[in-house]
Short mmCIF file of C-alpha atoms and ligand atoms in Angstrom, two decimals:
data_model
loop_
_atom_site.label_atom_id
_atom_site.label_comp_id
_atom_site.label_asym_id
_atom_site.label_seq_id
_atom_site.Cartn_x
_atom_site.Cartn_y
_atom_site.Cartn_z
CA MET A 25 -42.31 0.39 -6.28
CA GLU A 26 -39.05 2.52 -6.32
CA LYS A 27 -35.57 1.08 -7.25
CA SER A 28 -32.91 1.59 -4.96
CA GLY A 29 -29.50 2.30 -6.65
CA HIS A 30 -26.58 -0.35 -6.04
CA LEU A 31 -22.85 -0.75 -6.24
CA HIS A 32 -21.28 -0.81 -9.83
CA PRO A 33 -19.75 -4.35 -10.28
CA LEU A 34 -16.05 -2.68 -10.16
CA THR A 35 -16.76 -1.10 -6.81
CA HIS A 36 -17.84 -4.44 -5.51
CA VAL A 37 -14.53 -5.83 -6.87
CA ILE A 38 -12.25 -3.08 -5.40
CA ARG A 39 -13.92 -3.40 -1.79
CA HIS A 40 -13.41 -7.37 -1.99
CA MET A 41 -9.94 -7.07 -3.12
CA VAL A 42 -9.27 -4.42 -0.40
CA GLY A 43 -10.70 -6.60 2.25
CA ILE A 44 -8.58 -9.53 1.50
CA PHE A 45 -5.37 -7.52 1.39
CA ARG A 46 -6.34 -5.77 4.52
CA GLU A 47 -6.56 -9.19 6.36
CA LEU A 48 -3.18 -9.91 5.19
CA GLY A 49 -1.82 -6.76 6.98
CA PHE A 50 -1.90 -4.17 3.91
CA GLN A 51 -2.90 -0.81 4.49
CA VAL A 52 -4.51 1.36 1.64
CA ALA A 53 -2.71 4.40 -0.02
CA GLU A 54 -3.66 6.81 -2.84
CA GLY A 55 -1.86 9.17 -5.02
CA PRO A 56 -3.01 11.59 -7.82
CA GLU A 57 -4.15 10.74 -11.60
CA ILE A 58 -2.35 13.30 -13.13
CA GLU A 59 1.11 12.74 -12.59
CA THR A 60 4.71 13.91 -13.48
CA GLU A 61 7.08 12.38 -15.84
CA HIS A 62 9.32 11.84 -12.86
CA TYR A 63 7.02 9.45 -10.78
CA ASN A 64 5.41 8.13 -13.58
CA PHE A 65 8.86 7.00 -15.53
CA ASP A 66 12.28 8.38 -14.17
CA ALA A 67 11.73 7.40 -10.74
CA LEU A 68 10.61 3.87 -11.52
CA ASN A 69 13.78 3.44 -13.24
CA ILE A 70 12.55 4.26 -16.93
CA PRO A 71 14.85 7.20 -17.98
CA LYS A 72 13.82 9.28 -20.89
CA ASP A 73 14.47 7.74 -24.22
CA HIS A 74 14.49 4.07 -23.00
CA PRO A 75 12.63 2.02 -25.03
CA ALA A 76 10.62 0.60 -22.36
CA ARG A 77 8.58 3.80 -22.29
CA ASP A 78 6.70 2.43 -25.34
CA MET A 79 5.03 -0.38 -22.88
CA TRP A 80 2.92 2.61 -21.55
CA ASP A 81 1.25 4.65 -24.27
CA THR A 82 0.75 7.86 -22.94
CA PHE A 83 -1.66 10.74 -22.58
CA TRP A 84 0.50 13.86 -22.04
CA LEU A 85 -1.35 16.72 -20.78
CA LYS A 86 0.51 19.33 -22.56
CA PRO A 87 2.11 18.47 -25.95
CA GLN A 88 4.32 21.44 -25.68
CA ASN A 89 5.40 20.65 -22.10
CA ARG A 90 6.33 16.85 -21.76
CA GLY A 91 6.05 17.15 -18.03
CA LEU A 92 2.52 16.48 -17.05
CA LEU A 93 0.58 13.26 -17.92
CA LEU A 94 -2.45 10.93 -16.75
CA ARG A 95 -0.72 8.24 -14.95
CA THR A 96 -0.38 4.97 -17.13
CA HIS A 97 -0.10 2.71 -14.01
CA THR A 98 -0.38 2.83 -10.09
CA SER A 99 3.20 2.12 -9.79
CA PRO A 100 4.07 6.21 -9.15
CA VAL A 101 2.61 5.60 -5.67
CA GLN A 102 5.02 3.10 -4.61
CA ILE A 103 7.40 6.23 -4.76
CA ARG A 104 5.43 8.77 -3.36
CA TYR A 105 4.64 6.53 -0.50
CA MET A 106 8.40 5.46 -0.24
CA GLU A 107 9.40 8.77 0.23
CA LYS A 108 7.56 9.34 3.06
CA HIS A 109 7.71 6.24 5.01
CA LYS A 110 10.64 3.94 6.25
CA PRO A 111 10.23 0.47 5.87
CA PRO A 112 8.64 -1.96 6.84
CA ILE A 113 6.21 -0.95 4.35
CA ARG A 114 2.90 -2.95 3.47
CA ILE A 115 0.68 -0.87 0.92
CA ILE A 116 -1.82 -1.35 -1.80
CA VAL A 117 -2.95 1.31 -4.24
CA PRO A 118 -6.38 0.86 -5.91
CA GLY A 119 -6.66 3.69 -8.59
CA LYS A 120 -7.45 4.54 -11.97
CA VAL A 121 -5.04 4.65 -14.91
CA PHE A 122 -5.00 5.85 -18.16
CA ARG A 123 -3.54 4.82 -21.68
CA TYR A 124 -3.51 5.75 -25.36
CA GLU A 125 -4.39 2.58 -26.90
CA ALA A 126 -7.02 0.95 -29.30
CA THR A 127 -10.04 -0.86 -27.26
CA ASP A 128 -10.81 -4.24 -27.46
CA SER A 129 -12.60 -6.77 -25.79
CA THR A 130 -9.83 -7.09 -22.99
CA HIS A 131 -8.55 -3.45 -23.33
CA GLU A 132 -9.83 0.01 -22.42
CA ALA A 133 -8.41 3.29 -22.55
CA GLN A 134 -9.31 4.08 -18.96
CA PHE A 135 -8.96 1.22 -16.55
CA TYR A 136 -8.27 0.15 -12.93
CA GLN A 137 -5.46 -1.31 -11.14
CA LEU A 138 -4.45 -2.20 -7.89
CA GLU A 139 -0.77 -1.59 -6.76
CA GLY A 140 0.73 -3.81 -3.97
CA LEU A 141 3.96 -3.12 -2.50
CA LEU A 142 6.19 -4.81 0.49
CA ILE A 143 9.19 -3.93 1.59
CA ASP A 144 10.89 -5.54 4.83
CA LYS A 145 13.76 -8.00 5.52
CA ASP A 146 14.54 -11.30 3.94
CA ILE A 147 11.80 -10.94 1.26
CA SER A 148 11.68 -13.15 -1.64
CA LEU A 149 9.54 -14.21 -4.83
CA ALA A 150 8.36 -17.15 -2.70
CA HIS A 151 6.83 -14.38 -0.09
CA LEU A 152 4.78 -12.87 -3.39
CA LYS A 153 3.68 -16.50 -4.48
CA GLY A 154 2.65 -16.94 -1.45
CA VAL A 155 0.36 -13.95 -0.90
CA LEU A 156 -1.00 -14.08 -4.43
CA GLY A 157 -2.17 -17.60 -3.66
CA LYS A 158 -3.81 -16.26 -0.91
CA PHE A 159 -5.40 -13.46 -2.45
CA PHE A 160 -6.97 -15.89 -5.59
CA GLU A 161 -7.99 -18.23 -3.01
CA GLY A 162 -9.79 -15.43 -1.03
CA LEU A 163 -11.20 -13.49 -4.58
CA PHE A 164 -12.45 -16.57 -6.47
CA GLY A 165 -13.37 -18.75 -3.45
CA ARG A 166 -11.50 -21.94 -4.67
CA GLN A 167 -7.72 -22.77 -5.87
CA THR A 168 -7.40 -21.28 -9.66
CA ALA A 169 -4.60 -22.13 -11.50
CA VAL A 170 -2.10 -19.43 -11.59
CA ARG A 171 1.12 -19.12 -13.71
CA LEU A 172 4.20 -16.93 -13.39
CA ARG A 173 5.89 -16.10 -16.58
CA PRO A 174 9.57 -14.23 -16.68
CA SER A 175 8.79 -10.99 -18.04
CA TYR A 176 10.37 -7.18 -18.00
CA PHE A 177 9.41 -4.25 -16.26
CA PRO A 178 12.22 -1.71 -15.47
CA PHE A 179 11.53 -1.42 -11.74
CA VAL A 180 11.97 -4.75 -10.69
CA GLU A 181 14.57 -7.36 -11.20
CA PRO A 182 13.54 -10.42 -11.55
CA GLY A 183 10.23 -9.39 -13.12
CA VAL A 184 7.34 -11.73 -14.09
CA GLU A 185 3.80 -11.58 -15.53
CA VAL A 186 1.03 -13.61 -13.61
CA ASP A 187 -1.76 -15.15 -15.77
CA VAL A 188 -4.99 -17.12 -14.55
CA SER A 189 -6.62 -19.60 -16.40
CA CYS A 190 -9.47 -18.55 -18.67
CA PHE A 191 -12.93 -18.67 -17.41
CA LYS A 192 -14.70 -18.64 -20.26
CA CYS A 193 -13.05 -21.73 -21.59
CA GLY A 194 -11.46 -23.32 -18.68
CA GLY A 195 -8.11 -23.01 -20.29
CA ARG A 196 -9.04 -24.88 -23.35
CA GLY A 197 -8.53 -21.69 -25.71
CA CYS A 198 -11.00 -19.41 -27.35
CA GLY A 199 -11.51 -16.13 -28.78
CA LEU A 200 -11.30 -14.24 -25.28
CA CYS A 201 -7.98 -15.60 -24.33
CA LYS A 202 -6.48 -15.62 -27.89
CA GLU A 203 -6.60 -19.40 -28.10
CA SER A 204 -4.08 -19.50 -25.07
CA GLY A 205 -6.19 -20.51 -22.23
CA TRP A 206 -4.46 -18.05 -20.07
CA ILE A 207 -5.74 -14.41 -19.19
CA GLU A 208 -3.09 -11.94 -18.14
CA ILE A 209 -4.02 -10.32 -15.01
CA MET A 210 -0.94 -8.67 -13.47
CA GLY A 211 2.73 -7.51 -13.59
CA ALA A 212 4.87 -8.05 -10.20
CA GLY A 213 8.55 -8.82 -9.68
CA MET A 214 11.67 -8.07 -6.69
CA VAL A 215 11.76 -4.05 -6.46
CA HIS A 216 14.66 -3.13 -8.33
CA PRO A 217 17.70 -2.04 -6.12
CA ASN A 218 17.81 1.50 -8.23
CA VAL A 219 14.26 2.28 -7.29
CA LEU A 220 15.09 1.56 -3.47
CA ARG A 221 18.49 3.59 -3.86
CA GLY A 222 16.57 6.38 -5.59
CA VAL A 223 13.95 7.04 -2.39
CA GLY A 224 16.66 6.46 0.10
CA ILE A 225 16.10 2.78 1.26
CA ASP A 226 19.25 0.90 1.64
CA GLU A 227 18.96 -2.28 -0.77
CA ARG A 228 21.45 -4.34 1.42
CA GLU A 229 19.30 -4.37 4.42
CA TRP A 230 15.69 -3.95 2.69
CA GLN A 231 14.38 -6.17 -0.28
CA GLY A 232 10.71 -6.17 -1.19
CA PHE A 233 8.09 -7.51 -4.02
CA ALA A 234 5.43 -5.28 -6.05
CA PHE A 235 2.56 -6.01 -8.33
CA GLY A 236 -0.07 -4.41 -10.44
CA ILE A 237 -3.12 -6.10 -11.07
CA GLY A 238 -5.72 -4.90 -13.51
CA ILE A 239 -9.13 -4.56 -11.78
CA ASP A 240 -11.29 -4.89 -14.61
CA ARG A 241 -9.70 -8.24 -15.82
CA VAL A 242 -10.70 -9.41 -12.42
CA ALA A 243 -14.18 -8.26 -12.59
CA MET A 244 -14.17 -10.24 -15.90
CA LEU A 245 -13.13 -12.96 -14.27
CA LYS A 246 -15.29 -12.86 -11.58
CA TYR A 247 -18.50 -12.29 -13.02
CA GLY A 248 -17.89 -13.76 -16.30
CA ILE A 249 -18.09 -10.76 -18.42
CA ASP A 250 -16.36 -11.31 -21.59
CA ASP A 251 -15.86 -7.63 -23.18
CA ILE A 252 -14.32 -4.87 -20.68
CA ARG A 253 -16.40 -2.24 -22.45
CA LEU A 254 -19.56 -3.67 -20.86
CA LEU A 255 -18.09 -2.41 -17.63
CA TYR A 256 -18.45 1.49 -18.91
CA GLN A 257 -21.36 1.87 -21.13
CA GLY A 258 -23.68 2.47 -18.13
CA ASP A 259 -26.47 -0.08 -19.91
CA LEU A 260 -28.31 -1.14 -17.32
CA ARG A 261 -29.21 -4.65 -18.51
CA VAL A 262 -25.86 -5.13 -17.38
CA VAL A 263 -25.11 -3.10 -14.29
CA ASN A 264 -28.59 -4.09 -12.99
CA GLN A 265 -27.11 -7.66 -12.53
CA PHE A 266 -24.95 -6.60 -9.55
C1 YSA B 22 4.63 -4.53 -12.53
C2 YSA B 22 5.71 -4.50 -11.61
C3 YSA B 22 5.77 -4.00 -10.27
O1 YSA B 22 6.60 -4.13 -9.50
C4 YSA B 22 4.73 -3.03 -10.07
C5 YSA B 22 3.57 -3.25 -10.82
C6 YSA B 22 3.58 -3.81 -12.13
C7 YSA B 22 2.71 -3.40 -13.25
C8 YSA B 22 2.85 -2.45 -14.04
N1 YSA B 22 2.85 -1.10 -13.53
C9 YSA B 22 1.94 -2.39 -15.37
O2 YSA B 22 1.34 -1.49 -15.49
N2 YSA B 22 2.29 -3.55 -16.18
S1 YSA B 22 0.91 -4.07 -17.22
O3 YSA B 22 1.04 -2.82 -18.39
O4 YSA B 22 1.46 -4.89 -17.79
O5 YSA B 22 -0.51 -3.53 -16.68
C10 YSA B 22 -0.93 -4.54 -15.43
C11 YSA B 22 -2.12 -4.94 -15.56
O6 YSA B 22 -3.16 -4.24 -15.83
C12 YSA B 22 -2.47 -6.05 -16.63
O7 YSA B 22 -1.66 -7.13 -16.52
C13 YSA B 22 -3.75 -5.97 -17.17
O8 YSA B 22 -4.31 -6.88 -16.27
C14 YSA B 22 -4.18 -4.46 -16.72
N3 YSA B 22 -4.07 -4.03 -18.06
C15 YSA B 22 -2.99 -3.58 -18.94
N4 YSA B 22 -3.37 -2.66 -19.71
C16 YSA B 22 -4.84 -2.68 -19.91
C17 YSA B 22 -5.12 -3.44 -18.76
N5 YSA B 22 -6.69 -3.64 -18.33
C18 YSA B 22 -7.29 -3.06 -19.23
N6 YSA B 22 -7.38 -2.33 -20.26
C19 YSA B 22 -6.04 -2.38 -20.61
N7 YSA B 22 -5.68 -1.51 -21.56
#
């Protein structure tokens, strides 16, 4: 009997995530994978020579012209969207991103992120926590231990990193979670006033939160995959399970 094709696990996860956020009132936006330094860094409050640029190991397209690059995160789409649309804003941006880094069981040089951006009046971190709670509940079909850690991203203030309990060891500590019991899944925070001002939004009137989730990490958690590289090797023994 002929076998029919089927969706890749990452496609399943992206569709599932988008469905949950749509129910929460978010619309899908897109942006280019080849970006300018301006959108990937400067407009996100990361000026040239700022040490925070080291957080994103970058594939520059032309070494002699340091203008174009492969986007290192989906955050530039926040800027592109806010330039064209007035608040209130509620969008998600699923897409491919690229980093010049060594691969290991939780890191790839090409992977997927889903960006979220909500701009409205009287918004606080509590709204972010509420939205994420609903999201994880929808995604994993049960309450999942979630931890917010103070962190730093130049385009938010305050910034947080969000961890979920390691699916492999249940939080006891193992090789996958580097003995910590937690897996980092996203960065987030309150959109920095400099970012809002830069796109012409009055930061005294509007506030918002933004986040960037690693979709591959979500797929790993959801399906119990303990090496991210398995998602990209096209091994039928892996993909036929989905
Ligand atoms: C932060 C604040 C915001 O307001 C909006 C977005 C963000 C996220 C920020 N743009 C960013 O890229 N943060 S990050 O470098 O920590 O990456 C976000 C997530 O992508 C990580 O939590 C992780 O889940 C995933 N990730 C990062 N490097 C990866 C990776 N997944 C696979 N392979 C890699 N090399």
